[in-house]
Amino acid sequence: MTVIKSVEVVPLKIPFVRPFKISRGYVGAPGQPGDHVYVKLVTSDGEVGWGEARPMPSWMYETVESVCTSVERYLAKVLVGEDPFNINKIHAEMERVLAPAVTTGMPFAKSAVDIALHDLVGKLTGAPLHALLGGKLRDSVEMAALVSGEPGAVAEYAKELRAKGHRCFKLKIMGDPELDSELVRELKEAVPEASLWLDANQAYTDFKLRLLLRRIAGVEGVICLEQPVPTYDFFGLRRIARVSPVPVAVDESLFSHYDLLKLVRFEALDALVLKVAKSGIRRTLKIYALAEAAGLSCLGSGMTESGVGLAASIHVFSTLDLAAPVDTNGPQFLKDLLVRGLGIEGARVKVPSKPGLGVEVDERKLEEYRVR
Ligand SMILES: [Mg+2]
């Protein structure tokens, strides 16, 4: 029987080619690389499975150190000696050794392990990940473009991205109704035909948000307003969802299907954001199934992951019915994706067809970006 023999974590810093700012600070910028953790599972017969976590403590509490410790000290003992096909059992054990408190505990660390297990199972069976999930609905996945920054800078960059083929633009808004409405109008003018997806990353109160909604009333093509209020503010979400002419989507308020059930009962959302980085592959599918039953629209997004996390997301999103192009913006911001085998053309990523994630990690590059 094939069992997992070793678990290795590789903390990395990957440079940003351009600044990426959200309401909670910089995701990254030139000279300010992002933190990534690659997880490498090796089996007794030498097969390798890769996972990736993209900790960003200003977005959610996990850090590069906590991801490494979670995997090395706690999750590894669940994995070593275990059959990689026992993904259900491994998840149950991971919940036992790092127990959830209200919502998922250490979701990024567990997601990286979950991705690596699926990569392994795909390689051991010769099936690409999308096939393990029931099959892709399309051969490539369309990406939205991410724009953020000061008024003046956003328009030029948006036009550049439009020329590359992007038709949907995700705009990071900052929590200031005057500044944000200026950004929205500027973006609308720069790419009039595009759909606009606004993400506040928890920067508003529902009171202040109404001022923004009044200011952008009449701007055509705004498809949703993501996570306007803090992660825990289900009451604020409900008050906004009741009055907003723009659909309200949740991201930071939702990590698991348990969270979604509460949000549905609260009538606190119109749509939701799926991320493999925060929910792993299995839990993303559980959330999706519940959303489908509740008649909620789903959007796909990411955490500016490099190639491993991006490939996992593209496989998963290729199997789902999503309301807009996906916000997997690693290719836009990162100097390097660290893998071979990803076909990216303009705004589209080809769904890899080789076994597992279908990409090959460039281990020389891991050494180049590794943090010691
Ligand atoms: Mg978001």
Short mmCIF file of C-alpha atoms and ligand atoms in Angstrom, two decimals:
data_model
loop_
_atom_site.label_atom_id
_atom_site.label_comp_id
_atom_site.label_asym_id
_atom_site.label_seq_id
_atom_site.Cartn_x
_atom_site.Cartn_y
_atom_site.Cartn_z
CA MET A 1 0.00 0.00 0.00
CA THR A 2 1.17 3.52 -0.80
CA VAL A 3 1.42 5.71 2.28
CA ILE A 4 2.59 9.25 2.92
CA LYS A 5 6.20 9.06 4.01
CA SER A 6 7.19 12.67 4.54
CA VAL A 7 5.74 16.15 4.89
CA GLU A 8 7.83 19.20 4.12
CA VAL A 9 6.96 22.89 4.33
CA VAL A 10 8.78 25.48 2.25
CA PRO A 11 8.23 29.09 3.31
CA LEU A 12 8.71 31.46 0.38
CA LYS A 13 8.72 35.14 -0.43
CA ILE A 14 7.66 35.87 -4.01
CA PRO A 15 8.29 39.38 -5.36
CA PHE A 16 5.49 41.63 -6.63
CA VAL A 17 5.91 43.35 -9.99
CA ARG A 18 3.41 46.10 -9.13
CA PRO A 19 1.73 47.42 -5.98
CA PHE A 20 -1.51 45.81 -4.79
CA LYS A 21 -3.30 47.73 -2.07
CA ILE A 22 -6.55 46.88 -0.31
CA SER A 23 -8.41 48.72 2.46
CA ARG A 24 -6.40 46.79 5.07
CA GLY A 25 -2.99 47.69 3.64
CA TYR A 26 -0.64 46.31 1.01
CA VAL A 27 -1.06 42.73 -0.23
CA GLY A 28 2.34 43.27 -1.78
CA ALA A 29 4.40 45.73 -3.79
CA PRO A 30 7.82 45.94 -5.43
CA GLY A 31 10.24 45.48 -2.52
CA GLN A 32 7.39 44.07 -0.41
CA PRO A 33 7.11 40.40 -1.43
CA GLY A 34 4.19 38.19 -0.39
CA ASP A 35 4.41 35.17 1.93
CA HIS A 36 3.67 31.71 0.55
CA VAL A 37 4.10 28.25 2.03
CA TYR A 38 4.49 25.25 -0.27
CA VAL A 39 3.61 21.88 1.25
CA LYS A 40 5.31 18.80 -0.23
CA LEU A 41 3.95 15.33 0.48
CA VAL A 42 6.08 12.38 -0.62
CA THR A 43 4.71 8.82 -0.67
CA SER A 44 6.45 5.52 0.02
CA ASP A 45 6.72 4.91 -3.73
CA GLY A 46 8.21 8.34 -4.41
CA GLU A 47 5.17 10.21 -5.75
CA VAL A 48 4.99 13.89 -4.79
CA GLY A 49 1.92 16.04 -4.06
CA TRP A 50 2.10 19.83 -3.77
CA GLY A 51 -0.06 22.31 -1.89
CA GLU A 52 0.18 26.05 -1.32
CA ALA A 53 -0.94 28.41 1.43
CA ARG A 54 -0.84 32.17 1.02
CA PRO A 55 -0.99 33.57 4.56
CA MET A 56 -1.82 37.27 4.83
CA PRO A 57 -2.35 38.12 8.52
CA SER A 58 -3.83 41.54 7.76
CA TRP A 59 -6.61 39.69 5.89
CA MET A 60 -6.99 36.72 8.27
CA TYR A 61 -4.98 35.76 11.35
CA GLU A 62 -2.78 32.98 9.92
CA THR A 63 0.89 33.86 9.43
CA VAL A 64 3.70 32.19 7.53
CA GLU A 65 5.01 30.96 10.88
CA SER A 66 1.64 29.58 12.02
CA VAL A 67 1.06 27.78 8.72
CA CYS A 68 4.50 26.13 8.97
CA THR A 69 3.94 25.18 12.61
CA SER A 70 0.38 23.94 11.98
CA VAL A 71 1.54 21.65 9.19
CA GLU A 72 4.86 20.50 10.69
CA ARG A 73 3.89 20.05 14.32
CA TYR A 74 0.20 19.11 14.12
CA LEU A 75 -1.01 18.04 10.67
CA ALA A 76 2.10 16.06 9.65
CA LYS A 77 1.47 13.42 12.34
CA VAL A 78 -1.99 12.84 10.84
CA LEU A 79 -0.49 12.47 7.37
CA VAL A 80 2.64 10.34 7.84
CA GLY A 81 1.88 6.64 7.43
CA GLU A 82 -1.61 7.36 6.07
CA ASP A 83 -2.99 6.29 2.71
CA PRO A 84 -3.32 9.51 0.64
CA PHE A 85 -6.65 8.24 -0.74
CA ASN A 86 -8.16 8.56 2.75
CA ILE A 87 -8.90 12.26 2.33
CA ASN A 88 -12.15 12.12 4.37
CA LYS A 89 -10.41 10.42 7.27
CA ILE A 90 -7.46 12.81 7.11
CA HIS A 91 -9.82 15.80 7.23
CA ALA A 92 -11.59 14.39 10.29
CA GLU A 93 -8.22 13.86 11.97
CA MET A 94 -7.04 17.37 11.04
CA GLU A 95 -10.18 18.76 12.72
CA ARG A 96 -9.33 16.71 15.81
CA VAL A 97 -5.72 17.87 16.16
CA LEU A 98 -6.44 21.52 15.26
CA ALA A 99 -10.03 21.91 16.39
CA PRO A 100 -12.32 24.51 14.88
CA ALA A 101 -13.64 27.35 17.04
CA VAL A 102 -16.97 28.50 15.58
CA THR A 103 -15.54 28.41 12.05
CA THR A 104 -12.65 26.47 10.50
CA GLY A 105 -9.42 26.46 12.54
CA MET A 106 -6.21 27.22 10.63
CA PRO A 107 -8.02 27.08 7.28
CA PHE A 108 -5.06 28.10 5.12
CA ALA A 109 -2.78 25.39 6.54
CA LYS A 110 -5.49 22.74 6.09
CA SER A 111 -6.22 23.98 2.56
CA ALA A 112 -2.57 23.56 1.56
CA VAL A 113 -2.63 19.96 2.83
CA ASP A 114 -5.95 19.32 1.07
CA ILE A 115 -4.56 20.59 -2.26
CA ALA A 116 -1.43 18.41 -1.88
CA LEU A 117 -3.55 15.31 -1.16
CA HIS A 118 -5.67 15.91 -4.27
CA ASP A 119 -2.51 16.43 -6.33
CA LEU A 120 -1.21 13.09 -5.04
CA VAL A 121 -4.42 11.18 -5.66
CA GLY A 122 -4.59 12.61 -9.18
CA LYS A 123 -1.01 11.55 -9.90
CA LEU A 124 -1.50 8.09 -8.37
CA THR A 125 -4.63 7.46 -10.46
CA GLY A 126 -3.48 9.29 -13.59
CA ALA A 127 -6.47 11.66 -13.48
CA PRO A 128 -6.39 15.45 -13.65
CA LEU A 129 -7.96 17.14 -10.60
CA HIS A 130 -11.00 18.37 -12.50
CA ALA A 131 -11.79 14.78 -13.49
CA LEU A 132 -11.61 13.69 -9.83
CA LEU A 133 -14.21 16.37 -9.10
CA GLY A 134 -16.67 15.17 -11.71
CA GLY A 135 -15.25 16.88 -14.77
CA LYS A 136 -14.74 20.37 -16.11
CA LEU A 137 -17.56 22.35 -17.70
CA ARG A 138 -15.15 24.39 -19.84
CA ASP A 139 -11.61 24.01 -21.17
CA SER A 140 -10.38 27.37 -19.91
CA VAL A 141 -11.34 29.71 -17.09
CA GLU A 142 -11.70 33.45 -17.65
CA MET A 143 -10.03 35.73 -15.12
CA ALA A 144 -11.18 39.13 -13.92
CA ALA A 145 -8.56 41.89 -13.66
CA LEU A 146 -7.68 43.37 -10.30
CA VAL A 147 -7.30 47.12 -10.01
CA SER A 148 -6.47 49.12 -6.92
CA GLY A 149 -4.79 52.38 -6.04
CA GLU A 150 -5.34 56.10 -6.18
CA PRO A 151 -7.69 57.88 -8.57
CA GLY A 152 -5.69 58.73 -11.67
CA ALA A 153 -3.64 55.54 -11.63
CA VAL A 154 -6.57 53.15 -11.91
CA ALA A 155 -7.83 54.27 -15.35
CA GLU A 156 -4.56 53.78 -17.23
CA TYR A 157 -3.94 50.36 -15.76
CA ALA A 158 -7.52 49.28 -16.47
CA LYS A 159 -7.19 50.23 -20.14
CA GLU A 160 -3.97 48.23 -20.36
CA LEU A 161 -5.73 45.19 -18.88
CA ARG A 162 -8.75 45.66 -21.14
CA ALA A 163 -6.41 45.50 -24.12
CA LYS A 164 -5.11 42.16 -22.79
CA GLY A 165 -8.66 40.77 -22.96
CA HIS A 166 -10.09 41.29 -19.48
CA ARG A 167 -13.83 42.03 -19.44
CA CYS A 168 -14.48 42.08 -15.70
CA PHE A 169 -12.67 44.37 -13.27
CA LYS A 170 -12.44 43.87 -9.57
CA LEU A 171 -11.86 47.20 -7.86
CA LYS A 172 -10.57 47.44 -4.31
CA ILE A 173 -12.46 50.16 -2.46
CA MET A 174 -11.09 51.73 0.69
CA GLY A 175 -13.98 52.75 2.96
CA ASP A 176 -14.23 56.42 1.98
CA PRO A 177 -17.47 57.07 0.03
CA GLU A 178 -16.12 60.14 -1.75
CA LEU A 179 -12.83 58.60 -2.84
CA ASP A 180 -14.42 55.25 -3.67
CA SER A 181 -17.19 56.75 -5.82
CA GLU A 182 -14.49 58.69 -7.68
CA LEU A 183 -12.59 55.41 -8.29
CA VAL A 184 -15.76 53.69 -9.52
CA ARG A 185 -16.61 56.51 -11.95
CA GLU A 186 -13.06 56.69 -13.21
CA LEU A 187 -12.95 52.96 -13.84
CA LYS A 188 -16.35 53.03 -15.54
CA GLU A 189 -15.13 55.75 -17.86
CA ALA A 190 -11.91 53.86 -18.66
CA VAL A 191 -13.62 50.53 -19.44
CA PRO A 192 -17.28 51.41 -20.13
CA GLU A 193 -18.30 47.96 -21.42
CA ALA A 194 -16.73 46.00 -18.56
CA SER A 195 -18.48 44.62 -15.52
CA LEU A 196 -17.30 46.03 -12.20
CA TRP A 197 -16.89 44.01 -9.03
CA LEU A 198 -16.26 46.10 -5.90
CA ASP A 199 -14.45 44.68 -2.88
CA ALA A 200 -14.29 46.68 0.37
CA ASN A 201 -12.43 44.05 2.44
CA GLN A 202 -14.50 44.97 5.54
CA ALA A 203 -13.79 48.73 5.30
CA TYR A 204 -17.35 50.05 5.73
CA THR A 205 -20.09 50.28 8.30
CA ASP A 206 -23.55 49.78 6.86
CA PHE A 207 -24.26 53.44 7.70
CA LYS A 208 -21.31 54.71 5.66
CA LEU A 209 -21.96 52.26 2.87
CA ARG A 210 -25.35 53.82 2.16
CA LEU A 211 -23.52 57.06 1.35
CA LEU A 212 -21.41 55.19 -1.21
CA LEU A 213 -24.43 53.42 -2.70
CA ARG A 214 -26.14 56.79 -3.19
CA ARG A 215 -23.03 58.21 -4.84
CA ILE A 216 -22.66 55.35 -7.32
CA ALA A 217 -26.40 54.96 -8.03
CA GLY A 218 -26.91 54.77 -11.77
CA VAL A 219 -23.43 53.46 -12.62
CA GLU A 220 -24.22 50.57 -14.96
CA GLY A 221 -22.44 47.23 -14.78
CA VAL A 222 -21.63 47.03 -11.06
CA ILE A 223 -22.21 43.32 -10.52
CA CYS A 224 -21.58 43.07 -6.80
CA LEU A 225 -20.28 44.61 -3.64
CA GLU A 226 -18.00 42.25 -1.73
CA GLN A 227 -17.53 42.12 2.03
CA PRO A 228 -18.53 45.70 2.85
CA VAL A 229 -18.46 45.25 6.66
CA PRO A 230 -16.27 43.34 9.16
CA THR A 231 -16.12 39.55 9.06
CA TYR A 232 -18.26 39.13 12.21
CA ASP A 233 -20.94 41.70 11.35
CA PHE A 234 -23.78 39.51 10.08
CA PHE A 235 -26.33 42.11 11.25
CA GLY A 236 -24.68 44.82 9.17
CA LEU A 237 -24.58 42.49 6.15
CA ARG A 238 -28.30 41.86 6.53
CA ARG A 239 -29.17 45.55 6.79
CA ILE A 240 -27.15 46.23 3.63
CA ALA A 241 -28.45 43.23 1.68
CA ARG A 242 -32.01 44.43 2.38
CA VAL A 243 -31.53 47.87 0.84
CA SER A 244 -28.65 47.59 -1.62
CA PRO A 245 -29.54 47.72 -5.32
CA VAL A 246 -26.15 46.02 -5.90
CA PRO A 247 -25.91 42.34 -4.82
CA VAL A 248 -23.93 41.88 -1.60
CA ALA A 249 -21.29 39.12 -1.66
CA VAL A 250 -19.46 37.75 1.37
CA ASP A 251 -15.84 36.66 1.48
CA GLU A 252 -14.16 37.11 4.88
CA SER A 253 -17.45 36.19 6.65
CA LEU A 254 -17.43 32.76 5.02
CA PHE A 255 -14.89 29.96 5.33
CA SER A 256 -17.10 26.89 5.54
CA HIS A 257 -20.57 25.53 4.78
CA TYR A 258 -21.35 25.96 8.51
CA ASP A 259 -20.78 29.72 8.12
CA LEU A 260 -22.93 29.77 5.01
CA LEU A 261 -25.88 28.11 6.74
CA LYS A 262 -25.89 30.90 9.33
CA LEU A 263 -25.57 33.62 6.69
CA VAL A 264 -28.48 32.11 4.74
CA ARG A 265 -30.63 31.95 7.86
CA PHE A 266 -29.71 35.57 8.55
CA GLU A 267 -30.58 36.59 4.97
CA ALA A 268 -27.25 38.40 5.09
CA LEU A 269 -26.07 37.88 1.49
CA ASP A 270 -27.00 37.72 -2.18
CA ALA A 271 -23.82 36.02 -3.37
CA LEU A 272 -20.61 34.54 -2.02
CA VAL A 273 -16.96 34.28 -2.84
CA LEU A 274 -15.35 30.84 -3.11
CA LYS A 275 -11.61 30.53 -2.51
CA VAL A 276 -9.66 27.29 -2.46
CA ALA A 277 -7.07 29.18 -0.35
CA LYS A 278 -9.51 29.62 2.54
CA SER A 279 -11.70 26.52 2.23
CA GLY A 280 -9.58 23.92 0.46
CA ILE A 281 -11.01 21.87 -2.38
CA ARG A 282 -13.43 19.69 -0.45
CA ARG A 283 -14.94 22.46 1.64
CA THR A 284 -15.28 24.76 -1.38
CA LEU A 285 -17.46 22.09 -2.98
CA LYS A 286 -19.55 21.74 0.19
CA ILE A 287 -20.10 25.51 0.26
CA TYR A 288 -21.00 25.46 -3.43
CA ALA A 289 -23.59 22.71 -2.94
CA LEU A 290 -25.27 24.62 -0.12
CA ALA A 291 -25.19 27.86 -2.13
CA GLU A 292 -26.81 26.06 -5.05
CA ALA A 293 -29.59 24.78 -2.79
CA ALA A 294 -30.10 28.29 -1.37
CA GLY A 295 -30.21 29.88 -4.83
CA LEU A 296 -27.15 32.04 -4.16
CA SER A 297 -24.71 33.11 -6.86
CA CYS A 298 -21.05 32.16 -6.46
CA LEU A 299 -17.94 34.05 -7.47
CA GLY A 300 -14.44 32.56 -7.66
CA SER A 301 -11.42 34.28 -6.19
CA GLY A 302 -8.00 33.70 -4.64
CA MET A 303 -5.27 35.13 -2.42
CA THR A 304 -2.76 36.09 -5.13
CA GLU A 305 -1.36 32.56 -5.01
CA SER A 306 1.41 31.33 -7.25
CA GLY A 307 1.16 28.34 -9.61
CA VAL A 308 0.15 25.54 -7.22
CA GLY A 309 -2.72 27.46 -5.61
CA LEU A 310 -3.72 28.93 -8.95
CA ALA A 311 -3.82 25.52 -10.67
CA ALA A 312 -5.96 24.09 -7.86
CA SER A 313 -8.37 27.02 -8.16
CA ILE A 314 -8.61 26.75 -11.94
CA HIS A 315 -9.43 23.02 -11.75
CA VAL A 316 -12.12 23.61 -9.12
CA PHE A 317 -13.63 26.66 -10.83
CA SER A 318 -13.73 24.84 -14.17
CA THR A 319 -16.25 22.42 -12.63
CA LEU A 320 -18.60 25.08 -11.19
CA ASP A 321 -21.21 27.48 -12.50
CA LEU A 322 -19.91 30.92 -11.48
CA ALA A 323 -21.49 34.35 -11.86
CA ALA A 324 -18.41 36.18 -13.22
CA PRO A 325 -14.82 35.70 -14.39
CA VAL A 326 -12.66 34.58 -11.46
CA ASP A 327 -10.35 36.83 -9.45
CA THR A 328 -7.22 34.70 -9.44
CA ASN A 329 -4.74 37.51 -9.81
CA GLY A 330 -1.35 35.86 -9.12
CA PRO A 331 -0.36 36.10 -12.81
CA GLN A 332 -1.01 39.84 -12.72
CA PHE A 333 1.09 40.66 -9.68
CA LEU A 334 3.70 37.97 -9.03
CA LYS A 335 7.14 37.95 -10.60
CA ASP A 336 7.05 34.17 -10.78
CA LEU A 337 4.41 31.44 -10.57
CA LEU A 338 7.03 28.75 -9.77
CA VAL A 339 5.45 26.06 -11.94
CA ARG A 340 5.61 24.77 -15.50
CA GLY A 341 2.56 23.64 -17.42
CA LEU A 342 0.11 26.50 -16.88
CA GLY A 343 -1.27 27.88 -20.13
CA ILE A 344 -2.24 31.53 -19.63
CA GLU A 345 -3.35 33.56 -22.63
CA GLY A 346 -4.73 37.03 -22.08
CA ALA A 347 -7.52 36.74 -19.53
CA ARG A 348 -7.83 32.95 -19.81
CA VAL A 349 -6.13 30.05 -18.06
CA LYS A 350 -6.31 26.65 -19.72
CA VAL A 351 -7.49 23.91 -17.38
CA PRO A 352 -4.42 21.64 -17.04
CA SER A 353 -4.96 18.14 -18.41
CA LYS A 354 -2.08 16.22 -16.83
CA PRO A 355 -2.63 14.13 -13.65
CA GLY A 356 -3.27 15.89 -10.35
CA LEU A 357 -2.85 19.65 -10.51
CA GLY A 358 -1.25 19.11 -13.90
CA VAL A 359 1.65 21.44 -13.20
CA GLU A 360 5.27 20.78 -12.38
CA VAL A 361 6.82 22.71 -9.50
CA ASP A 362 10.19 24.20 -10.41
CA GLU A 363 12.18 23.14 -7.36
CA ARG A 364 15.14 25.29 -8.40
CA LYS A 365 12.89 28.31 -8.07
CA LEU A 366 11.65 27.13 -4.68
CA GLU A 367 15.26 27.35 -3.54
CA GLU A 368 15.58 30.81 -5.06
CA TYR A 369 12.58 32.21 -3.15
CA ARG A 370 12.84 30.07 -0.01
CA VAL A 371 13.05 31.87 3.34
CA ARG A 372 15.48 30.33 5.80
MG MG B 1 -12.37 39.57 -1.06
#
